[in-house]
GROMACS .gro file of C-alpha atoms in nm:
model
  340
    1UNK     CA    1  -1.899   2.368  -1.664
    2UNK     CA    2  -1.555   2.392  -1.656
    3UNK     CA    3  -1.322   2.074  -1.660
    4UNK     CA    4  -0.936   1.964  -1.627
    5UNK     CA    5  -0.634   2.216  -1.705
    6UNK     CA    6  -0.785   2.519  -1.865
    7UNK     CA    7  -1.048   2.489  -1.655
    8UNK     CA    8  -0.798   2.548  -1.395
    9UNK     CA    9  -0.571   2.790  -1.501
   10UNK     CA   10  -0.919   3.019  -1.677
   11UNK     CA   11  -0.988   3.012  -1.274
   12UNK     CA   12  -0.622   3.028  -1.180
   13UNK     CA   13  -0.663   3.428  -1.423
   14UNK     CA   14  -0.954   3.507  -1.288
   15UNK     CA   15  -0.898   3.481  -0.953
   16UNK     CA   16  -0.570   3.671  -0.960
   17UNK     CA   17  -0.709   3.977  -1.219
   18UNK     CA   18  -0.952   4.020  -0.961
   19UNK     CA   19  -0.727   4.010  -0.699
   20UNK     CA   20  -0.472   4.241  -0.897
   21UNK     CA   21  -0.718   4.437  -0.949
   22UNK     CA   22  -0.862   4.527  -0.575
   23UNK     CA   23  -0.498   4.738  -0.620
   24UNK     CA   24  -0.500   4.916  -0.842
   25UNK     CA   25  -0.653   5.204  -0.753
   26UNK     CA   26  -0.665   5.479  -0.498
   27UNK     CA   27  -0.957   5.528  -0.528
   28UNK     CA   28  -1.188   5.181  -0.472
   29UNK     CA   29  -1.323   5.162  -0.115
   30UNK     CA   30  -1.206   4.752  -0.083
   31UNK     CA   31  -0.987   4.554  -0.255
   32UNK     CA   32  -1.197   4.303  -0.423
   33UNK     CA   33  -1.177   3.901  -0.400
   34UNK     CA   34  -1.369   3.580  -0.627
   35UNK     CA   35  -1.292   3.255  -0.510
   36UNK     CA   36  -1.351   2.954  -0.613
   37UNK     CA   37  -1.491   2.668  -0.368
   38UNK     CA   38  -1.461   2.354  -0.534
   39UNK     CA   39  -1.570   1.948  -0.410
   40UNK     CA   40  -1.584   1.595  -0.568
   41UNK     CA   41  -1.939   1.571  -0.395
   42UNK     CA   42  -2.281   1.663  -0.499
   43UNK     CA   43  -2.487   1.981  -0.473
   44UNK     CA   44  -2.791   1.784  -0.445
   45UNK     CA   45  -3.055   1.627  -0.199
   46UNK     CA   46  -3.005   1.872   0.084
   47UNK     CA   47  -2.683   1.681   0.267
   48UNK     CA   48  -2.498   1.888   0.519
   49UNK     CA   49  -2.164   1.894   0.361
   50UNK     CA   50  -2.394   2.050   0.055
   51UNK     CA   51  -2.558   2.296   0.285
   52UNK     CA   52  -2.168   2.381   0.486
   53UNK     CA   53  -2.036   2.526   0.109
   54UNK     CA   54  -2.348   2.661   0.131
   55UNK     CA   55  -2.303   2.829   0.448
   56UNK     CA   56  -1.928   2.957   0.386
   57UNK     CA   57  -2.054   3.127   0.108
   58UNK     CA   58  -2.275   3.313   0.288
   59UNK     CA   59  -2.089   3.388   0.582
   60UNK     CA   60  -1.796   3.512   0.417
   61UNK     CA   61  -1.967   3.741   0.137
   62UNK     CA   62  -2.236   3.880   0.393
   63UNK     CA   63  -1.929   3.979   0.654
   64UNK     CA   64  -1.745   4.123   0.363
   65UNK     CA   65  -2.012   4.326   0.242
   66UNK     CA   66  -1.951   4.127  -0.022
   67UNK     CA   67  -1.629   4.254  -0.100
   68UNK     CA   68  -1.512   3.857  -0.147
   69UNK     CA   69  -1.762   3.670  -0.378
   70UNK     CA   70  -1.737   3.275  -0.358
   71UNK     CA   71  -1.791   3.040  -0.611
   72UNK     CA   72  -1.928   2.699  -0.568
   73UNK     CA   73  -1.824   2.420  -0.773
   74UNK     CA   74  -1.937   2.055  -0.670
   75UNK     CA   75  -2.085   1.770  -0.874
   76UNK     CA   76  -1.646   1.721  -0.979
   77UNK     CA   77  -1.684   2.003  -1.192
   78UNK     CA   78  -1.338   2.070  -1.155
   79UNK     CA   79  -1.264   1.712  -1.133
   80UNK     CA   80  -1.248   1.430  -0.934
   81UNK     CA   81  -1.039   1.473  -0.517
   82UNK     CA   82  -0.715   1.417  -0.694
   83UNK     CA   83  -0.722   1.731  -0.981
   84UNK     CA   84  -0.949   1.983  -0.738
   85UNK     CA   85  -0.709   1.958  -0.437
   86UNK     CA   86  -0.388   1.929  -0.706
   87UNK     CA   87  -0.573   2.270  -0.845
   88UNK     CA   88  -0.578   2.379  -0.487
   89UNK     CA   89  -0.178   2.322  -0.395
   90UNK     CA   90  -0.092   2.546  -0.765
   91UNK     CA   91  -0.319   2.902  -0.732
   92UNK     CA   92  -0.583   2.772  -0.926
   93UNK     CA   93  -0.852   2.729  -0.713
   94UNK     CA   94  -0.875   2.890  -0.419
   95UNK     CA   95  -1.057   2.684  -0.185
   96UNK     CA   96  -1.149   2.259  -0.192
   97UNK     CA   97  -1.373   2.083   0.030
   98UNK     CA   98  -1.310   1.709   0.114
   99UNK     CA   99  -1.240   1.449   0.315
  100UNK     CA  100  -0.927   1.292   0.411
  101UNK     CA  101  -0.932   1.024   0.209
  102UNK     CA  102  -0.752   1.134  -0.073
  103UNK     CA  103  -0.590   1.372   0.069
  104UNK     CA  104  -0.295   1.069   0.186
  105UNK     CA  105  -0.146   1.125  -0.072
  106UNK     CA  106  -0.003   1.472  -0.021
  107UNK     CA  107  -0.019   1.471   0.336
  108UNK     CA  108   0.093   1.114   0.410
  109UNK     CA  109   0.058   1.227   0.757
  110UNK     CA  110  -0.322   1.232   0.766
  111UNK     CA  111  -0.325   0.813   0.740
  112UNK     CA  112  -0.417   0.822   1.127
  113UNK     CA  113  -0.731   0.913   1.056
  114UNK     CA  114  -0.809   0.578   0.906
  115UNK     CA  115  -0.634   0.419   1.219
  116UNK     CA  116  -1.020   0.219   1.270
  117UNK     CA  117  -1.152   0.308   1.612
  118UNK     CA  118  -0.949   0.562   1.717
  119UNK     CA  119  -1.263   0.837   1.858
  120UNK     CA  120  -1.492   0.663   2.131
  121UNK     CA  121  -1.779   0.926   1.927
  122UNK     CA  122  -1.780   1.250   1.668
  123UNK     CA  123  -1.776   1.481   2.012
  124UNK     CA  124  -1.458   1.292   2.119
  125UNK     CA  125  -1.302   1.399   1.742
  126UNK     CA  126  -1.468   1.741   1.744
  127UNK     CA  127  -1.291   1.804   2.052
  128UNK     CA  128  -0.929   1.611   1.923
  129UNK     CA  129  -0.976   1.880   1.676
  130UNK     CA  130  -1.075   2.198   1.820
  131UNK     CA  131  -0.700   2.148   2.092
  132UNK     CA  132  -0.375   2.165   2.061
  133UNK     CA  133  -0.320   1.872   1.799
  134UNK     CA  134  -0.470   2.120   1.535
  135UNK     CA  135  -0.147   2.260   1.570
  136UNK     CA  136  -0.027   1.947   1.431
  137UNK     CA  137  -0.263   1.912   1.130
  138UNK     CA  138  -0.204   2.339   1.037
  139UNK     CA  139   0.159   2.261   0.964
  140UNK     CA  140   0.085   1.865   0.804
  141UNK     CA  141  -0.143   2.132   0.573
  142UNK     CA  142   0.104   2.434   0.555
  143UNK     CA  143   0.344   2.173   0.417
  144UNK     CA  144   0.157   2.060   0.119
  145UNK     CA  145   0.158   2.465   0.055
  146UNK     CA  146  -0.268   2.438   0.202
  147UNK     CA  147  -0.371   2.616   0.483
  148UNK     CA  148  -0.614   2.435   0.681
  149UNK     CA  149  -0.982   2.613   0.716
  150UNK     CA  150  -1.216   2.414   0.817
  151UNK     CA  151  -1.147   2.042   1.022
  152UNK     CA  152  -1.532   1.891   1.069
  153UNK     CA  153  -1.600   1.483   1.246
  154UNK     CA  154  -1.946   1.421   1.065
  155UNK     CA  155  -2.004   1.068   1.018
  156UNK     CA  156  -1.925   0.756   1.099
  157UNK     CA  157  -1.821   0.459   0.831
  158UNK     CA  158  -2.122   0.198   0.982
  159UNK     CA  159  -2.128  -0.197   0.842
  160UNK     CA  160  -2.391  -0.304   0.697
  161UNK     CA  161  -2.452  -0.662   0.577
  162UNK     CA  162  -2.686  -0.969   0.474
  163UNK     CA  163  -2.654  -1.135   0.785
  164UNK     CA  164  -2.658  -1.052   1.214
  165UNK     CA  165  -2.246  -0.966   1.290
  166UNK     CA  166  -2.267  -1.020   1.692
  167UNK     CA  167  -1.972  -1.214   1.737
  168UNK     CA  168  -1.594  -1.198   1.584
  169UNK     CA  169  -1.723  -1.514   1.448
  170UNK     CA  170  -1.955  -1.406   1.249
  171UNK     CA  171  -1.789  -1.145   1.014
  172UNK     CA  172  -1.491  -1.490   0.894
  173UNK     CA  173  -1.500  -1.490   0.534
  174UNK     CA  174  -1.761  -1.155   0.530
  175UNK     CA  175  -1.673  -1.004   0.165
  176UNK     CA  176  -1.749  -0.629   0.229
  177UNK     CA  177  -1.738  -0.431  -0.048
  178UNK     CA  178  -1.472  -0.176   0.077
  179UNK     CA  179  -1.243   0.161  -0.073
  180UNK     CA  180  -0.939   0.060  -0.205
  181UNK     CA  181  -0.768   0.110   0.101
  182UNK     CA  182  -0.475  -0.068   0.190
  183UNK     CA  183  -0.508   0.018   0.555
  184UNK     CA  184  -0.940  -0.002   0.579
  185UNK     CA  185  -0.846  -0.388   0.394
  186UNK     CA  186  -0.602  -0.502   0.590
  187UNK     CA  187  -0.868  -0.419   0.912
  188UNK     CA  188  -1.112  -0.629   0.775
  189UNK     CA  189  -0.846  -0.903   0.703
  190UNK     CA  190  -0.755  -0.889   1.111
  191UNK     CA  191  -1.155  -0.952   1.191
  192UNK     CA  192  -1.088  -1.232   0.868
  193UNK     CA  193  -1.358  -1.078   0.649
  194UNK     CA  194  -1.271  -1.055   0.265
  195UNK     CA  195  -1.250  -0.672   0.176
  196UNK     CA  196  -1.354  -0.644  -0.190
  197UNK     CA  197  -1.322  -0.298  -0.337
  198UNK     CA  198  -1.584  -0.269  -0.622
  199UNK     CA  199  -1.659   0.048  -0.821
  200UNK     CA  200  -1.920   0.244  -0.639
  201UNK     CA  201  -2.153   0.245  -0.880
  202UNK     CA  202  -2.174  -0.196  -0.876
  203UNK     CA  203  -2.265  -0.191  -0.551
  204UNK     CA  204  -2.651  -0.223  -0.539
  205UNK     CA  205  -2.621  -0.492  -0.800
  206UNK     CA  206  -2.332  -0.634  -0.622
  207UNK     CA  207  -2.525  -0.683  -0.294
  208UNK     CA  208  -2.837  -0.763  -0.473
  209UNK     CA  209  -2.723  -1.090  -0.676
  210UNK     CA  210  -2.507  -1.209  -0.358
  211UNK     CA  211  -2.120  -1.158  -0.469
  212UNK     CA  212  -2.046  -0.923  -0.142
  213UNK     CA  213  -2.199  -0.986   0.128
  214UNK     CA  214  -2.207  -0.665   0.312
  215UNK     CA  215  -2.036  -0.274   0.270
  216UNK     CA  216  -1.959   0.039   0.510
  217UNK     CA  217  -2.025   0.347   0.410
  218UNK     CA  218  -2.219   0.633   0.610
  219UNK     CA  219  -2.592   0.640   0.751
  220UNK     CA  220  -2.641   0.901   0.468
  221UNK     CA  221  -2.468   0.704   0.155
  222UNK     CA  222  -2.698   0.342   0.300
  223UNK     CA  223  -2.997   0.585   0.300
  224UNK     CA  224  -2.934   0.811  -0.018
  225UNK     CA  225  -2.818   0.448  -0.237
  226UNK     CA  226  -3.134   0.256  -0.045
  227UNK     CA  227  -2.901  -0.024   0.025
  228UNK     CA  228  -3.163  -0.084   0.260
  229UNK     CA  229  -3.299  -0.273  -0.037
  230UNK     CA  230  -3.084  -0.551  -0.046
  231UNK     CA  231  -2.893  -0.548   0.296
  232UNK     CA  232  -3.063  -0.662   0.611
  233UNK     CA  233  -2.858  -0.583   0.925
  234UNK     CA  234  -2.713  -0.240   1.012
  235UNK     CA  235  -2.459  -0.245   1.269
  236UNK     CA  236  -2.338   0.063   1.438
  237UNK     CA  237  -1.975  -0.040   1.435
  238UNK     CA  238  -1.806   0.350   1.405
  239UNK     CA  239  -1.462   0.210   1.281
  240UNK     CA  240  -1.369   0.531   1.087
  241UNK     CA  241  -1.454   0.885   1.137
  242UNK     CA  242  -1.588   1.052   0.857
  243UNK     CA  243  -1.398   1.422   0.804
  244UNK     CA  244  -1.516   1.682   0.597
  245UNK     CA  245  -1.199   1.965   0.544
  246UNK     CA  246  -1.213   2.297   0.377
  247UNK     CA  247  -0.846   2.390   0.227
  248UNK     CA  248  -0.743   2.729   0.062
  249UNK     CA  249  -0.432   2.759  -0.119
  250UNK     CA  250  -0.194   2.872   0.129
  251UNK     CA  251  -0.078   3.106  -0.044
  252UNK     CA  252  -0.364   3.303  -0.164
  253UNK     CA  253  -0.410   3.309   0.188
  254UNK     CA  254  -0.144   3.467   0.353
  255UNK     CA  255  -0.145   3.773   0.062
  256UNK     CA  256  -0.490   3.864   0.153
  257UNK     CA  257  -0.541   4.140   0.428
  258UNK     CA  258  -0.572   4.110   0.779
  259UNK     CA  259  -0.962   4.201   0.791
  260UNK     CA  260  -1.026   3.979   0.559
  261UNK     CA  261  -0.865   3.682   0.682
  262UNK     CA  262  -1.035   3.705   1.007
  263UNK     CA  263  -1.315   3.713   0.789
  264UNK     CA  264  -1.259   3.355   0.659
  265UNK     CA  265  -1.181   3.178   0.977
  266UNK     CA  266  -1.440   3.375   1.126
  267UNK     CA  267  -1.696   3.287   0.862
  268UNK     CA  268  -1.515   2.881   0.887
  269UNK     CA  269  -1.592   2.883   1.260
  270UNK     CA  270  -1.905   2.941   1.181
  271UNK     CA  271  -1.940   2.733   0.962
  272UNK     CA  272  -1.776   2.452   1.190
  273UNK     CA  273  -2.057   2.470   1.443
  274UNK     CA  274  -2.345   2.458   1.166
  275UNK     CA  275  -2.229   2.146   0.997
  276UNK     CA  276  -2.098   1.913   1.346
  277UNK     CA  277  -2.430   2.019   1.459
  278UNK     CA  278  -2.678   1.988   1.159
  279UNK     CA  279  -2.487   1.642   1.071
  280UNK     CA  280  -2.511   1.525   1.422
  281UNK     CA  281  -2.918   1.590   1.348
  282UNK     CA  282  -2.908   1.389   1.036
  283UNK     CA  283  -2.746   1.087   1.170
  284UNK     CA  284  -3.014   1.076   1.422
  285UNK     CA  285  -3.307   1.113   1.156
  286UNK     CA  286  -3.132   0.924   0.888
  287UNK     CA  287  -3.069   0.585   1.151
  288UNK     CA  288  -3.425   0.569   1.236
  289UNK     CA  289  -3.552   0.627   0.894
  290UNK     CA  290  -3.369   0.329   0.819
  291UNK     CA  291  -3.475   0.127   1.151
  292UNK     CA  292  -3.863   0.231   0.964
  293UNK     CA  293  -3.789   0.095   0.669
  294UNK     CA  294  -3.717  -0.178   0.840
  295UNK     CA  295  -3.307  -0.263   0.856
  296UNK     CA  296  -3.206  -0.421   1.212
  297UNK     CA  297  -3.009  -0.196   1.397
  298UNK     CA  298  -2.768  -0.367   1.673
  299UNK     CA  299  -2.471  -0.200   1.852
  300UNK     CA  300  -2.192  -0.428   1.911
  301UNK     CA  301  -2.176  -0.541   2.273
  302UNK     CA  302  -1.852  -0.506   2.454
  303UNK     CA  303  -1.672  -0.838   2.341
  304UNK     CA  304  -1.739  -0.721   1.993
  305UNK     CA  305  -1.610  -0.364   2.046
  306UNK     CA  306  -1.263  -0.481   2.194
  307UNK     CA  307  -1.214  -0.747   1.923
  308UNK     CA  308  -1.300  -0.457   1.646
  309UNK     CA  309  -1.072  -0.279   1.864
  310UNK     CA  310  -0.754  -0.562   1.839
  311UNK     CA  311  -0.807  -0.534   1.490
  312UNK     CA  312  -0.711  -0.204   1.472
  313UNK     CA  313  -0.380  -0.253   1.620
  314UNK     CA  314  -0.327  -0.389   1.274
  315UNK     CA  315  -0.320  -0.094   1.124
  316UNK     CA  316  -0.180   0.136   1.365
  317UNK     CA  317   0.121  -0.077   1.396
  318UNK     CA  318   0.129  -0.012   1.006
  319UNK     CA  319   0.044   0.353   1.012
  320UNK     CA  320   0.334   0.352   1.248
  321UNK     CA  321   0.552   0.183   1.021
  322UNK     CA  322   0.488   0.407   0.724
  323UNK     CA  323   0.402   0.737   0.873
  324UNK     CA  324   0.600   0.770   1.241
  325UNK     CA  325   0.550   0.687   1.596
  326UNK     CA  326   0.522   1.067   1.628
  327UNK     CA  327   0.303   1.139   1.429
  328UNK     CA  328   0.096   0.841   1.556
  329UNK     CA  329   0.151   0.962   1.903
  330UNK     CA  330   0.033   1.280   1.872
  331UNK     CA  331  -0.353   1.118   1.762
  332UNK     CA  332  -0.302   0.883   2.047
  333UNK     CA  333  -0.246   1.142   2.305
  334UNK     CA  334  -0.505   1.470   2.157
  335UNK     CA  335  -0.817   1.178   2.170
  336UNK     CA  336  -0.709   1.014   2.503
  337UNK     CA  337  -0.654   1.384   2.681
  338UNK     CA  338  -1.073   1.498   2.475
  339UNK     CA  339  -1.194   1.164   2.649
  340UNK     CA  340  -1.088   1.321   2.947
   0.00000   0.00000   0.00000
């Protein structure tokens, strides 16, 4: 395991040395690169995220005929989300795979993905990200010194609870564990619920003991954490899209030969397709499993959907104030176009 700044410096030196050796002699057939791909999520369990990182390694190494090596460091080996993104900015880590939530501190515009009820379904989200809006995304990441290579919606955050959530009044006073994120918390408050940030490691016991009534996470986490043992209802609120991004240090990317950049771009496109299709099938599989073990699965009716969107408007106004109307309008416009 490699941890902390010393680990970043070691990896950065190793990467630089590998690149420099590639330029060392005319006799060499091709330049050699060793790239690190870091993530704070688990490498185990056969999850779409873990399998996608393995696919990236497989594709890049095969397409480059071994001239580009990708070493994967998951399980927070190189630090948490914040540390590895900083390492990527500084060039100590080549590539980072993570969701958008921890990136908002570095790229404020990404707060737009905290607007609830933004995407009717994940196909609409995906279409939004490959259209003209992608150019805006690229600019936001480039300002932070990062090259955006992959940006894929894979899950929704859904709601589990100890009681049925069929109408807006059912949310009143609901003690729900949520992320310590001002926008997420504002959404639940607008619904009349009582959002309660809590360490994830304590969540199962808190649900079991009734300290909180509900929580919100993708199916994968609900299943893996066995929340179905302590929660009776699952409501498909689809309130926040769970997006996986892969970024690379921009200077490192720009310094690579054009044919190597093309290999990375092509590999990421193939990995994106692989990830999206895999996540969709896994979502269906896990939802069926949750129903099989006894959870009551509910889809919001039209009236509740309207109330959820009304609460989401409160958050949208907050984000407009913090990052600007132009930023929010850009994704709203792109999402509306993607629905057509």
